[in-house]
Amino acid sequence: MVEMTVRRRVLGLVVAAGILMVAGSAGWWSSRSGGLLVVAQVLYHPVLFGLLVVAALTAAVIVGVRNLLVRSLVLVAAVLIGLLAVPILLFASTGREVTMDEAAPDRSDRHLVVEEGAAMIDSIWWVYVDEGSGLTKRRWHVGYFNGASSNVLDEASWVGPDRVRLITRDEEGGAQVHLVDLTPESGEPVRTLSRG
């Protein structure tokens, strides 16, 4: 009877680890350009989900294995992984802030979104087009700009419902205008910009 309870606990922990892995994979898949925004926001946290999987599998080993040495080694390994991951959770976040969220002309279902963060001291900008609403809203990656490589995003704006204008500045102060066309049906950019 006790053996059956132990097996159920181990099986429950392994199933929980599997569900966390599937959820994390869904978040990763949704974080790609054109993925579902809500799914990515809720489930795309690879370090956190990785830690939860390690914790569930560690608990399964501790509950299911009788050998004290094996249990101790697995616990020590899990603690070391946790100690390595905690600084990543605390300091790897760029502290992104939405600095622009503007609807396209004559298209309330399409928004130009700019998020700004920092890599140490230099600013970083992510430019997206969000298409749709609610749970079916998709996020398309338009551009990424890293101020460390002397590529500063000065302006992002709509030129029409299917075209975005991005103005960047280099280290000499010279401005460049980038026009990005979007497909009328989905809002997907015809090309993306990545600078830095």
CSV table of C-alpha atoms in Angstrom, one decimal, residues 7-194:
chain,number,residue,atom,x,y,z
A,7,ARG,CA,4.6,5.4,-7.1
A,8,ARG,CA,1.6,7.7,-7.4
A,9,ARG,CA,3.5,10.6,-6.0
A,10,VAL,CA,6.4,10.0,-8.2
A,11,LEU,CA,4.2,9.6,-11.2
A,12,GLY,CA,2.3,12.8,-10.3
A,13,LEU,CA,5.6,14.7,-10.0
A,14,VAL,CA,6.9,13.4,-13.4
A,15,VAL,CA,3.5,14.2,-15.0
A,16,ALA,CA,3.7,17.7,-13.5
A,17,ALA,CA,7.2,18.1,-14.9
A,18,GLY,CA,6.0,17.0,-18.3
A,19,ILE,CA,3.1,19.5,-18.3
A,20,LEU,CA,5.5,22.3,-17.3
A,21,MET,CA,7.7,21.3,-20.2
A,22,VAL,CA,4.8,21.3,-22.7
A,23,ALA,CA,3.6,24.7,-21.3
A,24,GLY,CA,7.1,26.2,-21.6
A,25,SER,CA,7.4,24.9,-25.1
A,26,ALA,CA,4.0,26.5,-26.0
A,27,GLY,CA,5.3,29.8,-24.6
A,28,TRP,CA,8.5,29.5,-26.6
A,29,TRP,CA,6.6,28.7,-29.8
A,30,SER,CA,4.2,31.6,-29.2
A,31,SER,CA,7.1,34.1,-28.6
A,32,ARG,CA,8.1,33.8,-32.3
A,33,SER,CA,7.0,36.4,-34.7
A,34,GLY,CA,3.3,35.9,-35.5
A,35,GLY,CA,2.7,33.9,-32.3
A,36,LEU,CA,-0.2,34.4,-29.9
A,37,LEU,CA,0.7,37.3,-27.7
A,38,VAL,CA,-1.3,36.2,-24.6
A,39,VAL,CA,0.2,32.7,-24.6
A,40,ALA,CA,3.7,34.1,-24.9
A,41,GLN,CA,3.1,36.6,-22.1
A,42,VAL,CA,1.8,33.9,-19.8
A,43,LEU,CA,4.1,31.0,-20.7
A,44,TYR,CA,7.3,32.3,-22.1
A,45,HIS,CA,9.5,32.3,-19.0
A,46,PRO,CA,12.2,29.7,-19.8
A,47,VAL,CA,14.3,30.1,-16.7
A,48,LEU,CA,11.3,29.9,-14.4
A,49,PHE,CA,9.7,26.9,-16.1
A,50,GLY,CA,13.1,25.2,-16.2
A,51,LEU,CA,13.5,25.7,-12.4
A,52,LEU,CA,10.0,24.3,-11.8
A,53,VAL,CA,10.8,21.2,-14.0
A,54,VAL,CA,14.0,20.7,-12.1
A,55,ALA,CA,12.2,21.0,-8.8
A,56,ALA,CA,9.4,18.6,-9.8
A,57,LEU,CA,12.0,16.0,-11.0
A,58,THR,CA,14.1,16.5,-7.9
A,59,ALA,CA,11.1,15.9,-5.7
A,60,ALA,CA,10.3,12.8,-7.7
A,61,VAL,CA,13.8,11.4,-7.2
A,62,ILE,CA,13.7,12.2,-3.4
A,63,VAL,CA,10.3,10.6,-3.0
A,64,GLY,CA,11.0,7.5,-5.2
A,65,VAL,CA,14.6,6.6,-4.6
A,66,ARG,CA,15.6,5.0,-1.3
A,67,ASN,CA,19.4,5.4,-1.7
A,68,LEU,CA,20.4,8.3,0.6
A,69,LEU,CA,23.5,9.0,-1.5
A,70,VAL,CA,21.6,9.3,-4.7
A,71,ARG,CA,18.9,11.5,-3.1
A,72,SER,CA,21.6,13.7,-1.6
A,73,LEU,CA,23.5,14.1,-4.9
A,74,VAL,CA,20.3,15.0,-6.8
A,75,LEU,CA,19.3,17.5,-4.1
A,76,VAL,CA,22.8,19.1,-4.2
A,77,ALA,CA,22.7,19.3,-8.0
A,78,ALA,CA,19.2,20.9,-7.9
A,79,VAL,CA,20.3,23.5,-5.4
A,80,LEU,CA,23.3,24.4,-7.5
A,81,ILE,CA,21.1,24.7,-10.6
A,82,GLY,CA,18.8,27.0,-8.6
A,83,LEU,CA,21.7,29.1,-7.3
A,84,LEU,CA,22.9,29.6,-10.9
A,85,ALA,CA,19.4,30.4,-12.2
A,86,VAL,CA,18.3,32.9,-9.5
A,87,PRO,CA,20.7,35.6,-10.7
A,88,ILE,CA,19.5,35.1,-14.2
A,89,LEU,CA,15.9,35.6,-13.0
A,90,LEU,CA,16.8,38.7,-11.0
A,91,PHE,CA,19.2,40.5,-13.3
A,92,ALA,CA,18.6,39.3,-16.9
A,93,SER,CA,15.3,41.1,-17.1
A,94,THR,CA,15.7,44.2,-19.2
A,95,GLY,CA,12.9,45.9,-17.4
A,96,ARG,CA,11.0,46.5,-20.6
A,97,GLU,CA,8.5,49.3,-20.7
A,98,VAL,CA,5.9,50.0,-23.3
A,99,THR,CA,6.7,53.5,-24.6
A,100,MET,CA,4.3,53.5,-27.5
A,101,ASP,CA,1.1,51.7,-28.3
A,102,GLU,CA,-0.7,53.4,-31.2
A,103,ALA,CA,-3.5,52.1,-33.4
A,104,ALA,CA,-3.0,52.1,-37.2
A,105,PRO,CA,-5.0,54.7,-39.2
A,106,ASP,CA,-8.5,53.3,-39.8
A,107,ARG,CA,-7.5,50.0,-38.2
A,108,SER,CA,-8.3,49.7,-34.5
A,109,ASP,CA,-7.3,46.0,-34.6
A,110,ARG,CA,-3.7,46.8,-35.5
A,111,HIS,CA,-1.2,48.5,-33.1
A,112,LEU,CA,2.4,49.7,-33.4
A,113,VAL,CA,4.1,48.9,-30.1
A,114,VAL,CA,7.5,50.0,-29.0
A,115,GLU,CA,9.1,48.5,-25.8
A,116,GLU,CA,12.2,50.1,-24.4
A,117,GLY,CA,14.6,48.4,-22.0
A,118,ALA,CA,18.3,48.6,-21.1
A,119,ALA,CA,21.3,46.4,-21.4
A,120,MET,CA,23.4,47.8,-18.5
A,121,ILE,CA,23.6,51.5,-19.6
A,122,ASP,CA,22.5,51.4,-23.3
A,123,SER,CA,18.9,51.5,-24.3
A,124,ILE,CA,17.3,48.8,-26.4
A,125,TRP,CA,14.1,49.0,-28.4
A,126,TRP,CA,11.8,46.3,-29.7
A,127,VAL,CA,9.2,47.3,-32.3
A,128,TYR,CA,6.2,45.1,-32.9
A,129,VAL,CA,2.9,45.2,-34.7
A,130,ASP,CA,0.0,43.6,-32.7
A,131,GLU,CA,-2.8,42.3,-34.9
A,132,GLY,CA,-6.2,41.2,-33.7
A,133,SER,CA,-7.7,41.3,-30.2
A,134,GLY,CA,-8.2,39.3,-27.1
A,135,LEU,CA,-6.9,35.7,-27.0
A,136,THR,CA,-6.2,35.6,-30.8
A,137,LYS,CA,-4.0,38.7,-30.8
A,138,ARG,CA,-0.7,38.0,-32.7
A,139,ARG,CA,2.5,39.9,-32.3
A,140,TRP,CA,4.7,40.5,-35.3
A,141,HIS,CA,8.4,41.5,-34.8
A,142,VAL,CA,9.2,44.5,-36.8
A,143,GLY,CA,12.6,45.6,-35.5
A,144,TYR,CA,15.2,45.4,-32.8
A,145,PHE,CA,17.6,48.3,-32.1
A,146,ASN,CA,20.5,48.3,-29.7
A,147,GLY,CA,21.9,51.7,-28.6
A,148,ALA,CA,25.2,50.1,-27.7
A,149,SER,CA,26.0,49.6,-31.3
A,150,SER,CA,25.2,53.3,-32.0
A,151,ASN,CA,21.8,52.6,-33.4
A,152,VAL,CA,19.2,54.6,-31.6
A,153,LEU,CA,15.5,54.5,-32.4
A,154,ASP,CA,14.4,58.1,-32.6
A,155,GLU,CA,10.8,57.6,-33.9
A,156,ALA,CA,8.3,55.0,-34.8
A,157,SER,CA,5.1,56.0,-36.6
A,158,TRP,CA,2.4,54.9,-39.0
A,159,VAL,CA,2.6,56.0,-42.6
A,160,GLY,CA,-0.7,54.2,-43.4
A,161,PRO,CA,-2.6,51.2,-42.2
A,162,ASP,CA,-0.1,48.9,-43.8
A,163,ARG,CA,3.2,50.8,-43.5
A,164,VAL,CA,5.4,51.7,-40.5
A,165,ARG,CA,8.2,54.3,-40.5
A,166,LEU,CA,11.2,53.9,-38.2
A,167,ILE,CA,13.8,56.6,-37.9
A,168,THR,CA,17.2,55.7,-36.4
A,169,ARG,CA,20.3,57.7,-35.6
A,170,ASP,CA,23.9,56.5,-35.7
A,171,GLU,CA,26.8,57.6,-33.6
A,172,GLU,CA,27.6,60.5,-36.0
A,173,GLY,CA,24.0,61.8,-35.5
A,174,GLY,CA,23.0,60.8,-39.1
A,175,ALA,CA,19.3,59.8,-39.4
A,176,GLN,CA,18.1,56.9,-41.4
A,177,VAL,CA,14.5,56.3,-42.4
A,178,HIS,CA,13.2,52.7,-42.7
A,179,LEU,CA,9.8,52.0,-44.2
A,180,VAL,CA,8.4,48.6,-43.3
A,181,ASP,CA,5.4,47.3,-45.3
A,182,LEU,CA,2.9,45.0,-43.7
A,183,THR,CA,0.6,42.5,-45.4
A,184,PRO,CA,-2.9,43.9,-45.4
A,185,GLU,CA,-4.5,40.6,-44.3
A,186,SER,CA,-2.4,39.7,-41.3
A,187,GLY,CA,-0.1,42.6,-40.4
A,188,GLU,CA,3.0,40.5,-40.9
A,189,PRO,CA,6.0,42.7,-41.9
A,190,VAL,CA,7.4,42.0,-45.3
A,191,ARG,CA,10.9,42.4,-43.8
A,192,THR,CA,12.2,43.1,-40.3
A,193,LEU,CA,15.0,45.3,-39.0
A,194,SER,CA,17.6,44.1,-36.6
